[in-house]
CSV table of C-alpha atoms in Angstrom, one decimal:
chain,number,residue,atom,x,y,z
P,1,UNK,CA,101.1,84.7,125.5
P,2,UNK,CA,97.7,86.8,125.2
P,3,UNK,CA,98.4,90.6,125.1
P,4,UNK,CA,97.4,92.6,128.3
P,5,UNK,CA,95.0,95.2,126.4
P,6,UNK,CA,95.5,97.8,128.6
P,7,UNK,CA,99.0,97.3,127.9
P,8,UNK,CA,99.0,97.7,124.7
P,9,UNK,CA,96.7,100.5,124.8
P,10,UNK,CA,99.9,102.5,126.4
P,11,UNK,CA,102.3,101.2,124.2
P,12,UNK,CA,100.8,103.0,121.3
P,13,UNK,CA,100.0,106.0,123.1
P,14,UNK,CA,104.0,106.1,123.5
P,15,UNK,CA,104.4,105.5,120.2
P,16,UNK,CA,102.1,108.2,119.1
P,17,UNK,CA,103.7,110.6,121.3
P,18,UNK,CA,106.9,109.9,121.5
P,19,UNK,CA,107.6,112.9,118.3
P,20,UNK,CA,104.3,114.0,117.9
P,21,UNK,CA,104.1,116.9,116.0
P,22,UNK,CA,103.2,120.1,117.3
P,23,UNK,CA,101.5,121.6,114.4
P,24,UNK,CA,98.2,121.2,115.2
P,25,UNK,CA,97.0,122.5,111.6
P,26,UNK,CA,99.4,119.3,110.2
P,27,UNK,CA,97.3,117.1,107.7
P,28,UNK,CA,96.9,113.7,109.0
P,29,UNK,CA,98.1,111.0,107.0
P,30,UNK,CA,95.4,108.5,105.5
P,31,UNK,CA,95.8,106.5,102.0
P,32,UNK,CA,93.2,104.3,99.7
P,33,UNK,CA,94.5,101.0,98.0
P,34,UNK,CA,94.6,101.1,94.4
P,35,UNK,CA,95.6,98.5,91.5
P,36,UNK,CA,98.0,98.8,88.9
P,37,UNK,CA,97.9,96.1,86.4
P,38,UNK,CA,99.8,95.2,82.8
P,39,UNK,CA,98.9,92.2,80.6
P,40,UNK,CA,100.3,91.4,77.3
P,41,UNK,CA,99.1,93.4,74.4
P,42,UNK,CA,96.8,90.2,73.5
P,43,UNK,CA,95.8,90.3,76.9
P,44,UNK,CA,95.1,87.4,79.2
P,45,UNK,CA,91.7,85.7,78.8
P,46,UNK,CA,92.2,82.7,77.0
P,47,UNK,CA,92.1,79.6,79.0
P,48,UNK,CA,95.5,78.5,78.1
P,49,UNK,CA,96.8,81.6,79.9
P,50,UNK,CA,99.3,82.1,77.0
P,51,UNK,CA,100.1,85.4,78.1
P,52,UNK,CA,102.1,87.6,80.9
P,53,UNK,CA,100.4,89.9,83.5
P,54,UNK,CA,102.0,92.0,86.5
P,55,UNK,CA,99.8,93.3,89.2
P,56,UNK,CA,100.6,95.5,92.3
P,57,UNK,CA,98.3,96.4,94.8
P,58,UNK,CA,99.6,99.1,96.8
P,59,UNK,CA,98.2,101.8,99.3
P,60,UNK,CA,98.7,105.7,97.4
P,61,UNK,CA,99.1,107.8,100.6
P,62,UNK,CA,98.1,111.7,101.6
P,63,UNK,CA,99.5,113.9,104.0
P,64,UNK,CA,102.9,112.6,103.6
P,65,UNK,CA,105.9,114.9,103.3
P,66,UNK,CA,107.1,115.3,99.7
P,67,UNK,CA,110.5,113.5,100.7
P,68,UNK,CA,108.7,110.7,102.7
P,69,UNK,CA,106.4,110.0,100.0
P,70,UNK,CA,109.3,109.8,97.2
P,71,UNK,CA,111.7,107.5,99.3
P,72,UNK,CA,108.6,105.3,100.0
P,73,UNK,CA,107.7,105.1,96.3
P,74,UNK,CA,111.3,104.3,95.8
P,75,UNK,CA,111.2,101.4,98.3
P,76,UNK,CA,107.9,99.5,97.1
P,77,UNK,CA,108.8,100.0,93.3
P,78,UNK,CA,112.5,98.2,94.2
P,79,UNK,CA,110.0,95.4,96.2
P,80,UNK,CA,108.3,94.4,93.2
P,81,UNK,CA,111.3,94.4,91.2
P,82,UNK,CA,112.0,90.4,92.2
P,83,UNK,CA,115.7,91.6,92.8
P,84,UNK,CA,116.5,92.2,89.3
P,85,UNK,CA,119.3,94.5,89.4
P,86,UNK,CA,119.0,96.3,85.8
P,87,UNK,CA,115.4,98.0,87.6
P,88,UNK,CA,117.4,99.7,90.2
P,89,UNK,CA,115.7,103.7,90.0
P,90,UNK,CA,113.2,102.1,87.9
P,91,UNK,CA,109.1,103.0,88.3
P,92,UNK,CA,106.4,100.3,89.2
P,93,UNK,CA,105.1,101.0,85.5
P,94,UNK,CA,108.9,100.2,83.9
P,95,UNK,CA,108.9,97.1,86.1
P,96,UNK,CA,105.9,95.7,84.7
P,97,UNK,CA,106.2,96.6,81.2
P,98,UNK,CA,110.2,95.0,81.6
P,99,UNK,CA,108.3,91.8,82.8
P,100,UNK,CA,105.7,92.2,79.7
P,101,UNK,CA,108.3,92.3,77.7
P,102,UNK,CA,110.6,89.4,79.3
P,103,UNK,CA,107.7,87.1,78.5
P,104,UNK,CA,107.4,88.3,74.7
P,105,UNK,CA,110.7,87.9,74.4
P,106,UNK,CA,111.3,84.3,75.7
P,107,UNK,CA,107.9,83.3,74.2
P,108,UNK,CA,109.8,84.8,70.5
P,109,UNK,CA,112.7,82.7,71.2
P,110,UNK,CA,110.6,80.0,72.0
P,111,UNK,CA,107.2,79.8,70.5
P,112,UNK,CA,106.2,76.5,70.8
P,113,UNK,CA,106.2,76.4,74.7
P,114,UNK,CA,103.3,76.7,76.0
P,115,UNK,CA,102.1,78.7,79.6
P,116,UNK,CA,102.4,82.0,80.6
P,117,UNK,CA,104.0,84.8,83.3
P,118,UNK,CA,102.1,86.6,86.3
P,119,UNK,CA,103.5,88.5,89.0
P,120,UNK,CA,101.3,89.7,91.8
P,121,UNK,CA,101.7,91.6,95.3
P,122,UNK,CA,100.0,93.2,97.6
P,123,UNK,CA,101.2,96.0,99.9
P,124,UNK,CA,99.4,96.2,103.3
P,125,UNK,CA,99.1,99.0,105.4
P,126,UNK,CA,100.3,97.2,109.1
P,127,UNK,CA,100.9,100.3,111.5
P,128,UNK,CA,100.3,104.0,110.7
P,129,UNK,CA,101.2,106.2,113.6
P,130,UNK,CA,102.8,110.1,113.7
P,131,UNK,CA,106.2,108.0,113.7
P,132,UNK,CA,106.1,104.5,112.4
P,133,UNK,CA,104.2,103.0,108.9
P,134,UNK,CA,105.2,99.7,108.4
P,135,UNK,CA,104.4,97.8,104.9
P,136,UNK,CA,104.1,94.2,104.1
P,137,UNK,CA,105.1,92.8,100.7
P,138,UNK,CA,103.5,89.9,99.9
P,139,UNK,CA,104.6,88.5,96.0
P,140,UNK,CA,103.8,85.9,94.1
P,141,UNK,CA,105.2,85.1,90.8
P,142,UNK,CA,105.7,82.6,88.3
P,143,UNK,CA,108.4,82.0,84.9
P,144,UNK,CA,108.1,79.0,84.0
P,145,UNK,CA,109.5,75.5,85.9
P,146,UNK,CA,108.9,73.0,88.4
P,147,UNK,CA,107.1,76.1,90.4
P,148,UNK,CA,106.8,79.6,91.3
P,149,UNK,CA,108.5,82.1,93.6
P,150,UNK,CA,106.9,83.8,96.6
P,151,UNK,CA,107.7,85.9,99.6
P,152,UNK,CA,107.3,88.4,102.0
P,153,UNK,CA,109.0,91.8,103.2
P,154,UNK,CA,108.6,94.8,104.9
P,155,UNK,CA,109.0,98.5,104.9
P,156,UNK,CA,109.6,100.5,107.8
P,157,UNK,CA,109.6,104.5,108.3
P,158,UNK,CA,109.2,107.7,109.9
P,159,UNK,CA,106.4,108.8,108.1
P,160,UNK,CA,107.7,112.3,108.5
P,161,UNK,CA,111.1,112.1,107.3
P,162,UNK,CA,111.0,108.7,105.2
P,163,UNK,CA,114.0,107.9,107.3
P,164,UNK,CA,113.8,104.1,108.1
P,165,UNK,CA,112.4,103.4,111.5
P,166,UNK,CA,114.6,100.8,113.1
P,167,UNK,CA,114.2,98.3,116.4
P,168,UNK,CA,116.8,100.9,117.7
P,169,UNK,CA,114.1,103.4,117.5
P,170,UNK,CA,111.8,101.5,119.3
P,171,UNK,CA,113.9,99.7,122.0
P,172,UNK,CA,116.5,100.7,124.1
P,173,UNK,CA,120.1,100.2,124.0
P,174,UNK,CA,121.6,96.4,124.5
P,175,UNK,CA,117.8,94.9,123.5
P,176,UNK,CA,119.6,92.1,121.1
P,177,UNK,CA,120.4,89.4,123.7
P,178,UNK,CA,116.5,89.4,124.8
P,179,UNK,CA,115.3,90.1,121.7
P,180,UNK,CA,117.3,87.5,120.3
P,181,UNK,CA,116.1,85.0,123.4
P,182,UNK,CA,112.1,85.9,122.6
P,183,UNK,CA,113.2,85.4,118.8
P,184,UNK,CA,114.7,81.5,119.4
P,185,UNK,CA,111.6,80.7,121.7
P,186,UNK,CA,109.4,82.0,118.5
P,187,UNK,CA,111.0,80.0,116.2
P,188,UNK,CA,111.0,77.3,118.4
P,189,UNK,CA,107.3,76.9,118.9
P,190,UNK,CA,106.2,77.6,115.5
P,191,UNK,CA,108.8,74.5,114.1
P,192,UNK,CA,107.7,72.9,117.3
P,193,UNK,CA,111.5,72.0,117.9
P,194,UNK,CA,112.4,71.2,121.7
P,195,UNK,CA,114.2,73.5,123.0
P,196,UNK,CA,117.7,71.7,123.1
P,197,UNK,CA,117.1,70.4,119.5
P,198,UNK,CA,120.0,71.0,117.0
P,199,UNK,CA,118.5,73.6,114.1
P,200,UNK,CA,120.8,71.9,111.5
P,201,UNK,CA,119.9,68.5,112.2
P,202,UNK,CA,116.5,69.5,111.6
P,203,UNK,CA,117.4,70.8,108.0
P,204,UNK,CA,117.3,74.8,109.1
P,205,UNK,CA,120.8,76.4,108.5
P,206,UNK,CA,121.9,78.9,111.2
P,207,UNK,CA,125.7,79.8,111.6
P,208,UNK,CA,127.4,77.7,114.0
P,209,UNK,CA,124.0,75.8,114.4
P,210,UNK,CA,122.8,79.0,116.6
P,211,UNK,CA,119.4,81.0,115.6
P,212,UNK,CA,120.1,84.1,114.3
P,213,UNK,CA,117.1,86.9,114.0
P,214,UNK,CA,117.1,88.3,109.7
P,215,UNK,CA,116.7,91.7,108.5
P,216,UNK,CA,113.6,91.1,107.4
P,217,UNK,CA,111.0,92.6,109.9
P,218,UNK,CA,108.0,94.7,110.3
P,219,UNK,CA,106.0,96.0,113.0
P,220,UNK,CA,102.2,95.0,113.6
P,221,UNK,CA,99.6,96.0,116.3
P,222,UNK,CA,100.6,92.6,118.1
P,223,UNK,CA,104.4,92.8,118.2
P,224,UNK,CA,107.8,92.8,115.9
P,225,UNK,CA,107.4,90.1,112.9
P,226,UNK,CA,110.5,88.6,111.9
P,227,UNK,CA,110.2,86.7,108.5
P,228,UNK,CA,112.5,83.9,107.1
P,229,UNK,CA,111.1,83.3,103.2
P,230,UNK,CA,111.8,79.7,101.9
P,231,UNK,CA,115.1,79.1,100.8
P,232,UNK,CA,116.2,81.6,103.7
P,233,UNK,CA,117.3,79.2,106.0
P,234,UNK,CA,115.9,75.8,105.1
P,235,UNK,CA,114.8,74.1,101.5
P,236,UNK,CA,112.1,75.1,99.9
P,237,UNK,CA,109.7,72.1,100.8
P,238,UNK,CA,109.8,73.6,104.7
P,239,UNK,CA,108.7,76.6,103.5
P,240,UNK,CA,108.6,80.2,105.4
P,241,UNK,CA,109.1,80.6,108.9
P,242,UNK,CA,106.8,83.8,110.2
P,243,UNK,CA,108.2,84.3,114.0
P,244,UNK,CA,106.1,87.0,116.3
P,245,UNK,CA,107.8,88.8,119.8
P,246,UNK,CA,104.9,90.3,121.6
P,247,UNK,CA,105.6,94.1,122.2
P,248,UNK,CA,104.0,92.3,126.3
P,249,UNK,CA,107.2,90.7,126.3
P,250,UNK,CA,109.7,93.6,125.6
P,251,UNK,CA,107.8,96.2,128.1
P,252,UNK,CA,111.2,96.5,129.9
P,253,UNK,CA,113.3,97.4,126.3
P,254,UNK,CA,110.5,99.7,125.4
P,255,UNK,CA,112.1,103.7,125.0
C-alpha cells in the first residue's frame, strides 16, 4: 500500500513531539560512521586469504546523554559478538582481537588447512528523532564449512535515557491482534503463500502452525520491520523473511 505523505508527515511530527525536550539550549544529536577493523598480525593480502579479519562499521554519536551513549555502546558491542557468551561486558576491540585470536588458534591446531576468518557488519542509522534511534545490524561472517553465517537485528531506544523504546511506546494498548493481522498479511505476500495456505506444509515453522511476529524489530521512516534470519523459522536454503507494517496501516493504534 503506498504511504499517504502527508500522513506520514504527521506521524513524525508526533513522534518528535510527543517528549520533546524543553531545553531549548539541549545539543542535538548527530553522529559520523566510522570503521574499526583487526586483521591478523600477517595481515590479509595474500590471495589465498590465509588470514582472519573483523570489521565493524558503526555510527559514533554526539549529543547523547552519558548513560544513553554507554548502554548503546553496550548493545552494538554484544551485536557483533555472534552470541558468544564468554564476550558478555566485553568491548568491540576485545571481540575482534578474541576472533583474531580464535583463528590463530585453530589454524596452530591445524596448520595444514587452508582458508581464512572474516567477520563484517554494518550498523545503520534507520530513525533519529528526540525519542526514538533505531539501529540495524547487518553481519556477515565466515569459520570455515559448507558456508557462512549472516543476519540482521536491531536496536531500539530513547535516545535520552537509553531505555529501549518498545511497540508499547509507540502504539496503544491491545495493538497485538491487528498488529499481528498486518504482520500475517506481510509475511504472506512476501512468501507469496495464499492466504489459507498451511505455514508448515510450506517448510516455515510457527507454533500450532499459526504466524507468530519475533522480537526482532526495528523502526524505519516507512513502518515497523519485523525480521525472521534463516534458520529462524524455516531451513537455511529459504533464507530470511523481512516483513514491513506500514505506520498508514496502524493510524488508529498510533498514541
Amino acid at each position: 500500500m503506498k504511504l499517504n505523505l502527508l500522513y506520514l508527515a504527521a506521524f513524525w511530527l508526533i513522534v518528535f513531539a510527543c517528549v520533546r525536550p524543553t531545553d531549548g539550549n539541549k545539543t542535538a544529536i548527530s553522529y559520523e560512521m566510522e570503521n574499526f577493523r583487526l586483521e591478523s598480525v600477517a595481515g590479509c593480502t595474500s590471495d589465498t586469504m590465509d588470514c582472519a579479519y573483523f570489521e565493524v562499521n558503526y555510527p559514533r554519536f554526539s549529543g547523547l546523554d552519558t548513560a544513553a551513549m554507554r548502554r548503546l555502546s553496550k548493545q552494538m558491542d554484544a551485536f557483533v559478538s555472534m552470541g558468544n557468551p564468554e564476550a558478555d561486558g566485553q568491548s568491540m576491540r576485545e571481540i575482534g582481537e578474541g576472533f583474531i585470536n580464535d583463528y590463530q588458534d585453530f589454524r596452530n591446531e591445524i596448520p595444514d588447512i587452508s582458508g581464512g576468518w572474516s567477520y563484517t557488519a554494518d550498523i545503520t542509522v534507520e530513525v533519529l528523532t528526540d525519542t526514538l534511534l533505531s539501529l540495524m545490524v547487518k553481519e556477515e561472517y565466515f569459520t570455515g564449512g559448507a558456508h557462512g553465517g549472516y543476519g540482521t537485528y536491531f536496536i531500539n531506544i530513547d535516545p535520552r535515557t537509553g531505555a529501549d523504546f518498545t511497540l508499547s511506546n509507540l502504539l496503544r494498548q491491545g495493538y497485538e491482534p491487528t498488529l499481528s493481522s498486518l504482520g500475517e498479511k506481510s509475511f504472506r505476500t512476501v512468501r507469496e503463500l495464499p492466504d489459507t495456505a498451511s505455514f508448515m506444509e510450506n517448510y516455515f515453522e510457527f507454533p500450532d502452525d499459526k504466524f507468530v511476529l519475533n522480537r526482532n524489530y526495528g523502526f524505519t521512516k516507512e513502518g515497523i520491520v519485523f525480521y525472521y534470519n534463516s534458520y529462524e523459522i524455516a531451513p537455511y536454503a529459504s533464507g530470511p523473511t523481512e516483513v514491513l507494517i506500514a505506520y498508514d496501516d496502524l493510524r488508529d493504534w498510533l498514541k
